[in-house]
Short mmCIF file of C-alpha atoms and ligand atoms in Angstrom, two decimals:
data_model
loop_
_atom_site.label_atom_id
_atom_site.label_comp_id
_atom_site.label_asym_id
_atom_site.label_seq_id
_atom_site.Cartn_x
_atom_site.Cartn_y
_atom_site.Cartn_z
CA UNK T 1 12.15 4.03 -12.60
CA UNK T 2 13.60 6.51 -15.07
CA UNK T 3 12.22 6.59 -18.59
CA UNK T 4 14.39 5.08 -21.33
CA UNK T 5 14.32 6.40 -24.90
CA UNK T 6 15.97 4.28 -27.59
CA UNK T 7 16.68 5.44 -31.14
CA UNK T 8 17.41 2.71 -33.68
CA UNK T 9 18.80 2.87 -37.21
CA UNK T 10 19.60 0.55 -40.08
CA UNK T 11 22.42 -1.15 -38.13
CA UNK T 12 19.98 -3.00 -35.89
CA UNK T 13 18.46 -4.73 -38.93
CA UNK T 14 21.79 -5.43 -40.69
CA UNK T 15 22.15 -8.88 -39.14
CA UNK T 16 18.60 -9.67 -40.30
CA UNK T 17 19.94 -9.28 -43.84
CA UNK T 18 18.62 -5.78 -44.59
CA UNK T 19 21.13 -3.37 -46.10
CA UNK T 20 22.23 -0.23 -44.31
CA UNK T 21 22.30 3.05 -46.25
CA UNK T 22 25.88 4.25 -45.93
CA UNK T 23 29.25 2.55 -46.13
CA UNK T 24 30.53 -0.20 -48.42
CA UNK T 25 27.69 -2.11 -50.04
CA UNK T 26 25.12 0.31 -48.57
CA UNK T 27 21.91 1.20 -50.38
CA UNK T 28 23.14 4.68 -51.14
CA UNK T 29 26.21 3.27 -52.89
CA UNK T 30 24.00 2.01 -55.73
CA UNK T 31 21.43 4.79 -55.68
CA UNK T 32 21.78 8.52 -55.38
CA UNK T 33 19.55 9.70 -52.53
CA UNK T 34 18.24 12.49 -54.77
CA UNK T 35 17.10 9.91 -57.35
CA UNK T 36 14.97 7.77 -55.04
CA UNK T 37 14.35 9.42 -51.67
CA UNK T 38 12.99 12.89 -52.33
CA UNK T 39 9.54 14.18 -53.35
CA UNK T 40 11.23 15.71 -56.42
CA UNK T 41 12.54 12.27 -57.48
CA UNK T 42 9.04 10.80 -57.20
CA UNK T 43 7.60 13.64 -59.30
CA UNK T 44 10.34 13.21 -61.92
CA UNK T 45 10.51 9.40 -62.13
CA UNK T 46 7.72 7.71 -60.15
CA UNK T 47 8.48 4.33 -61.74
CA UNK T 48 12.09 4.29 -60.49
CA UNK T 49 11.08 5.35 -56.97
CA UNK T 50 8.14 2.92 -56.80
CA UNK T 51 10.38 0.05 -57.96
CA UNK T 52 13.09 0.97 -55.42
CA UNK T 53 10.59 0.76 -52.55
CA UNK T 54 8.90 -2.37 -53.96
CA UNK T 55 12.33 -4.05 -53.77
CA UNK T 56 12.87 -2.83 -50.20
CA UNK T 57 9.35 -4.04 -49.23
CA UNK T 58 9.98 -7.49 -50.71
CA UNK T 59 13.30 -7.76 -48.84
CA UNK T 60 11.78 -6.65 -45.54
CA UNK T 61 8.86 -9.07 -45.91
CA UNK T 62 11.12 -12.12 -45.70
CA UNK T 63 13.50 -10.76 -43.03
CA UNK T 64 13.23 -12.01 -39.46
CA UNK T 65 13.93 -10.05 -36.27
CA UNK T 66 17.32 -10.77 -34.69
CA UNK T 67 18.57 -10.99 -31.09
CA UNK T 68 18.85 -7.20 -30.83
CA UNK T 69 15.19 -6.63 -31.79
CA UNK T 70 14.20 -9.40 -29.37
CA UNK T 71 16.24 -7.88 -26.51
CA UNK T 72 14.59 -4.46 -26.94
CA UNK T 73 11.13 -6.08 -26.93
CA UNK T 74 12.06 -7.89 -23.70
CA UNK T 75 13.30 -4.62 -22.17
CA UNK T 76 10.06 -2.88 -23.09
CA UNK T 77 8.02 -5.70 -21.55
CA UNK T 78 10.03 -6.35 -18.38
CA UNK T 79 11.50 -2.97 -17.36
CA UNK T 80 9.67 -1.29 -14.49
CA UNK T 81 9.61 2.13 -16.18
CA UNK T 82 8.60 3.40 -19.59
CA UNK T 83 10.66 2.29 -22.62
CA UNK T 84 10.09 4.37 -25.75
CA UNK T 85 11.56 2.96 -28.96
CA UNK T 86 11.89 5.39 -31.85
CA UNK T 87 13.10 3.94 -35.11
CA UNK T 88 14.36 5.49 -38.32
CA UNK T 89 13.86 2.09 -39.93
CA UNK T 90 10.99 1.50 -42.32
CA UNK T 91 10.96 -2.29 -41.81
CA UNK T 92 8.60 -3.96 -39.33
CA UNK T 93 11.19 -6.00 -37.42
CA UNK T 94 10.71 -4.31 -34.03
CA UNK T 95 6.98 -5.12 -34.17
CA UNK T 96 7.72 -8.65 -35.38
CA UNK T 97 9.81 -9.11 -32.23
CA UNK T 98 6.88 -7.90 -30.11
CA UNK T 99 7.85 -4.27 -29.44
CA UNK T 100 5.83 -1.09 -29.87
CA UNK T 101 7.71 1.59 -31.82
CA UNK T 102 7.37 5.08 -33.22
CA UNK T 103 8.32 5.02 -36.91
CA UNK T 104 9.72 8.51 -37.52
CA UNK T 105 10.63 7.81 -41.18
CA UNK T 106 7.44 5.94 -42.15
CA UNK T 107 6.83 2.28 -42.94
CA UNK T 108 7.37 0.15 -46.05
CA UNK T 109 4.12 -1.72 -45.46
CA UNK T 110 2.07 1.48 -45.58
CA UNK T 111 0.91 3.61 -48.50
CA UNK T 112 0.15 7.33 -48.29
CA UNK T 113 -2.14 9.43 -50.45
CA UNK T 114 -0.23 12.51 -51.60
CA UNK T 115 -3.56 14.25 -52.21
CA UNK T 116 -5.62 13.63 -49.04
CA UNK T 117 -3.06 12.20 -46.55
CA UNK T 118 -4.91 8.92 -46.03
CA UNK T 119 -2.67 5.98 -44.99
CA UNK T 120 -3.44 2.35 -45.76
CA UNK T 121 -1.66 -1.05 -45.92
CA UNK T 122 0.54 -1.07 -49.03
CA UNK T 123 0.27 -3.94 -51.50
CA UNK T 124 3.55 -5.86 -51.91
CA UNK T 125 3.92 -4.37 -55.41
CA UNK T 126 2.80 -0.75 -55.45
CA UNK T 127 1.92 0.68 -58.85
CA UNK T 128 2.57 4.15 -60.18
CA UNK T 129 -0.74 5.97 -59.71
CA UNK T 130 -1.91 3.65 -56.89
CA UNK T 131 -5.55 4.54 -56.16
CA UNK T 132 -6.35 5.90 -52.69
CA UNK T 133 -9.18 3.91 -51.04
CA UNK T 134 -10.38 7.06 -49.28
CA UNK T 135 -10.49 9.85 -51.92
CA UNK T 136 -10.27 7.71 -55.08
CA UNK T 137 -7.39 9.76 -56.52
CA UNK T 138 -4.42 8.06 -58.16
CA UNK T 139 -1.82 9.70 -55.94
CA UNK T 140 -0.70 6.79 -53.77
CA UNK T 141 2.98 6.71 -52.81
CA UNK T 142 5.12 4.76 -50.35
CA UNK T 143 4.57 6.06 -46.80
CA UNK T 144 8.24 6.92 -46.42
CA UNK T 145 9.50 10.24 -45.10
CA UNK T 146 11.74 11.54 -47.86
CA UNK T 147 14.52 14.10 -47.57
CA UNK T 148 12.97 17.54 -47.24
CA UNK T 149 9.83 16.16 -45.54
CA UNK T 150 8.91 16.36 -41.86
CA UNK T 151 9.44 13.11 -39.90
CA UNK T 152 6.48 11.67 -38.01
CA UNK T 153 5.75 11.93 -34.25
CA UNK T 154 8.28 14.72 -33.63
CA UNK T 155 6.32 16.49 -30.85
CA UNK T 156 5.83 13.25 -28.96
CA UNK T 157 9.48 12.22 -29.44
CA UNK T 158 10.85 15.54 -28.13
CA UNK T 159 8.57 15.33 -25.09
CA UNK T 160 10.06 11.92 -24.31
CA UNK T 161 13.64 13.13 -24.92
CA UNK T 162 13.40 15.94 -22.38
CA UNK T 163 11.85 13.71 -19.71
CA UNK T 164 14.00 10.57 -20.03
CA UNK T 165 16.77 9.46 -17.69
CA UNK T 166 18.57 7.32 -20.25
CA UNK T 167 18.94 7.76 -24.02
CA UNK T 168 20.45 5.09 -26.28
CA UNK T 169 21.20 5.24 -30.00
CA UNK T 170 21.67 1.87 -31.69
CA UNK T 171 23.03 1.21 -35.19
CA UNK T 172 22.71 4.69 -36.64
CA UNK T 173 25.42 6.76 -38.35
CA UNK T 174 24.27 10.09 -36.92
CA UNK T 175 24.24 11.71 -40.35
CA UNK T 176 20.55 12.44 -40.70
CA UNK T 177 18.75 15.12 -38.68
CA UNK T 178 16.60 15.54 -36.67
CA UNK T 179 17.42 12.04 -35.31
CA UNK T 180 21.15 12.84 -35.05
CA UNK T 181 20.26 15.72 -32.73
CA UNK T 182 18.35 13.60 -30.19
CA UNK T 183 21.48 12.89 -28.09
CA UNK T 184 22.04 16.61 -27.56
CA UNK T 185 18.42 17.11 -26.44
CA UNK T 186 18.53 14.20 -24.00
CA UNK T 187 21.96 15.20 -22.67
CA UNK T 188 20.83 18.80 -22.12
CA UNK T 189 17.85 17.47 -20.18
CA UNK T 190 20.21 15.55 -17.88
CA UNK T 191 19.87 12.02 -19.26
CA UNK T 192 22.72 9.51 -19.38
CA UNK T 193 23.49 8.82 -23.05
CA UNK T 194 24.94 5.72 -24.69
CA UNK T 195 25.79 4.80 -28.28
CA UNK T 196 25.75 1.13 -29.33
CA UNK T 197 27.12 0.83 -32.84
CA UNK T 198 29.43 -1.12 -35.10
CA UNK T 199 31.47 1.98 -35.99
CA UNK T 200 31.48 5.33 -34.20
CA UNK T 201 28.76 7.66 -35.50
CA UNK T 202 29.25 11.26 -36.61
CA UNK T 203 27.95 12.44 -33.23
CA UNK T 204 29.79 9.90 -31.05
CA UNK T 205 31.59 12.62 -29.05
CA UNK T 206 28.24 13.77 -27.67
CA UNK T 207 27.57 10.47 -25.88
CA UNK T 208 28.65 9.83 -22.30
CA UNK T 209 29.18 6.11 -22.95
CA UNK T 210 29.88 3.97 -26.04
CA UNK T 211 29.88 0.27 -26.81
CA UNK T 212 31.06 -0.99 -30.19
CA UNK T 213 30.25 -4.31 -31.82
CA UNK T 214 27.47 -6.07 -33.73
CA UNK T 215 24.00 -5.23 -32.39
CA UNK T 216 23.13 -8.91 -31.79
CA UNK T 217 25.89 -8.95 -29.16
CA UNK T 218 25.95 -5.45 -27.68
CA UNK T 219 22.18 -4.96 -27.35
CA UNK T 220 21.34 -8.19 -25.47
CA UNK T 221 24.33 -7.53 -23.13
CA UNK T 222 23.20 -3.98 -22.46
CA UNK T 223 19.60 -5.06 -21.84
CA UNK T 224 20.74 -7.80 -19.46
CA UNK T 225 22.58 -5.16 -17.44
CA UNK T 226 19.49 -2.92 -17.28
CA UNK T 227 17.14 -5.69 -16.21
CA UNK T 228 19.70 -6.88 -13.66
P1 OAD Y 301 23.22 4.30 -41.96
O1 OAD Y 301 23.33 3.33 -43.09
O2 OAD Y 301 23.57 5.71 -42.22
O3 OAD Y 301 24.14 3.82 -40.75
C1 OAD Y 301 24.11 2.48 -40.30
C2 OAD Y 301 24.87 2.39 -38.98
O4 OAD Y 301 24.73 1.05 -38.52
C3 OAD Y 301 26.37 2.69 -39.08
O5 OAD Y 301 26.74 3.52 -37.98
C4 OAD Y 301 27.01 1.31 -38.95
O6 OAD Y 301 28.27 1.36 -38.26
C5 OAD Y 301 26.00 0.58 -38.11
N1 OAD Y 301 25.98 -0.89 -38.27
C6 OAD Y 301 26.15 -1.64 -39.40
N2 OAD Y 301 26.04 -2.94 -39.12
C7 OAD Y 301 25.78 -3.03 -37.79
C8 OAD Y 301 25.56 -4.13 -36.89
N3 OAD Y 301 25.58 -5.40 -37.29
N4 OAD Y 301 25.33 -3.84 -35.59
C9 OAD Y 301 25.32 -2.55 -35.14
N5 OAD Y 301 25.50 -1.50 -35.94
C10 OAD Y 301 25.73 -1.73 -37.24
O7 OAD Y 301 21.74 4.12 -41.39
P2 OAD Y 301 20.85 5.15 -40.52
O8 OAD Y 301 21.73 5.89 -39.54
O9 OAD Y 301 19.72 4.37 -39.99
O10 OAD Y 301 16.30 7.75 -44.12
O11 OAD Y 301 20.35 6.14 -41.62
C11 OAD Y 301 19.49 7.18 -41.26
C12 OAD Y 301 18.54 7.51 -42.37
O12 OAD Y 301 19.26 7.76 -43.58
C13 OAD Y 301 17.62 6.35 -42.75
O13 OAD Y 301 16.48 6.26 -41.90
C14 OAD Y 301 17.24 6.68 -44.15
C15 OAD Y 301 18.59 7.11 -44.69
O14 OAD Y 301 18.61 7.98 -45.71
C16 OAD Y 301 15.32 7.81 -45.06
O15 OAD Y 301 15.27 7.05 -46.01
C17 OAD Y 301 14.34 8.90 -44.84
#
């Protein structure tokens, strides 16, 4: 069976009560990206950035996976071929539904030492100057990939993109690279491509197939079709 690669974004967690980034009521409506999601912002105002991610962590901790997360976990378990799920989301809802995922933008429940690179489970309330359990330095930060930083697992992800037979993007606006460029890679490698989204993304014209609607409806339907 052909390999399936699935990219998810904030839209898949929207119906679990977690805010998306763009659009009306989105996280970036209340916060300028440059104030909270860049290494420069953390250097300038670590308290603001730490508080922003403490709030996100608290919200994610009480959220529950929805029918779309559950359907992808079922697909990964029951499909005869490989199913690779890559998420831009920093919540743990795919795992909570029982799926294995590659977190390309980091994880809210992890801390990262800016000095030695050690990663460890983040406390619910991170402090400015959080002490690294490995090197003892006070340079702990949220393990989130900020703008201007290199996303995680990129070599592995590109290997999967050029060897998959089907690529799906779910609930992502297509505004942030490199993730927005995955469809082009998969398409060039000969994969069928499909976008499942509430609204068309910025790269919608690059997909061979599109399905629009809330993820809790479109994703279970799509998975049902794949599992036959
Ligand atoms: P965005 O907030 O940019 O886009 C959310 C997408 O989800 C939009 O295309 C919506 O139409 C769609 N959507 C909303 N509700 C939905 C629902 N119920 N069902 C299906 N789709 C729905 O979020 P991302 O594309 O994930 O990066 O954003 C990409 C990156 O930008 C994030 O990972 C984050 C952000 O800055 C970092 O913080 C590093």
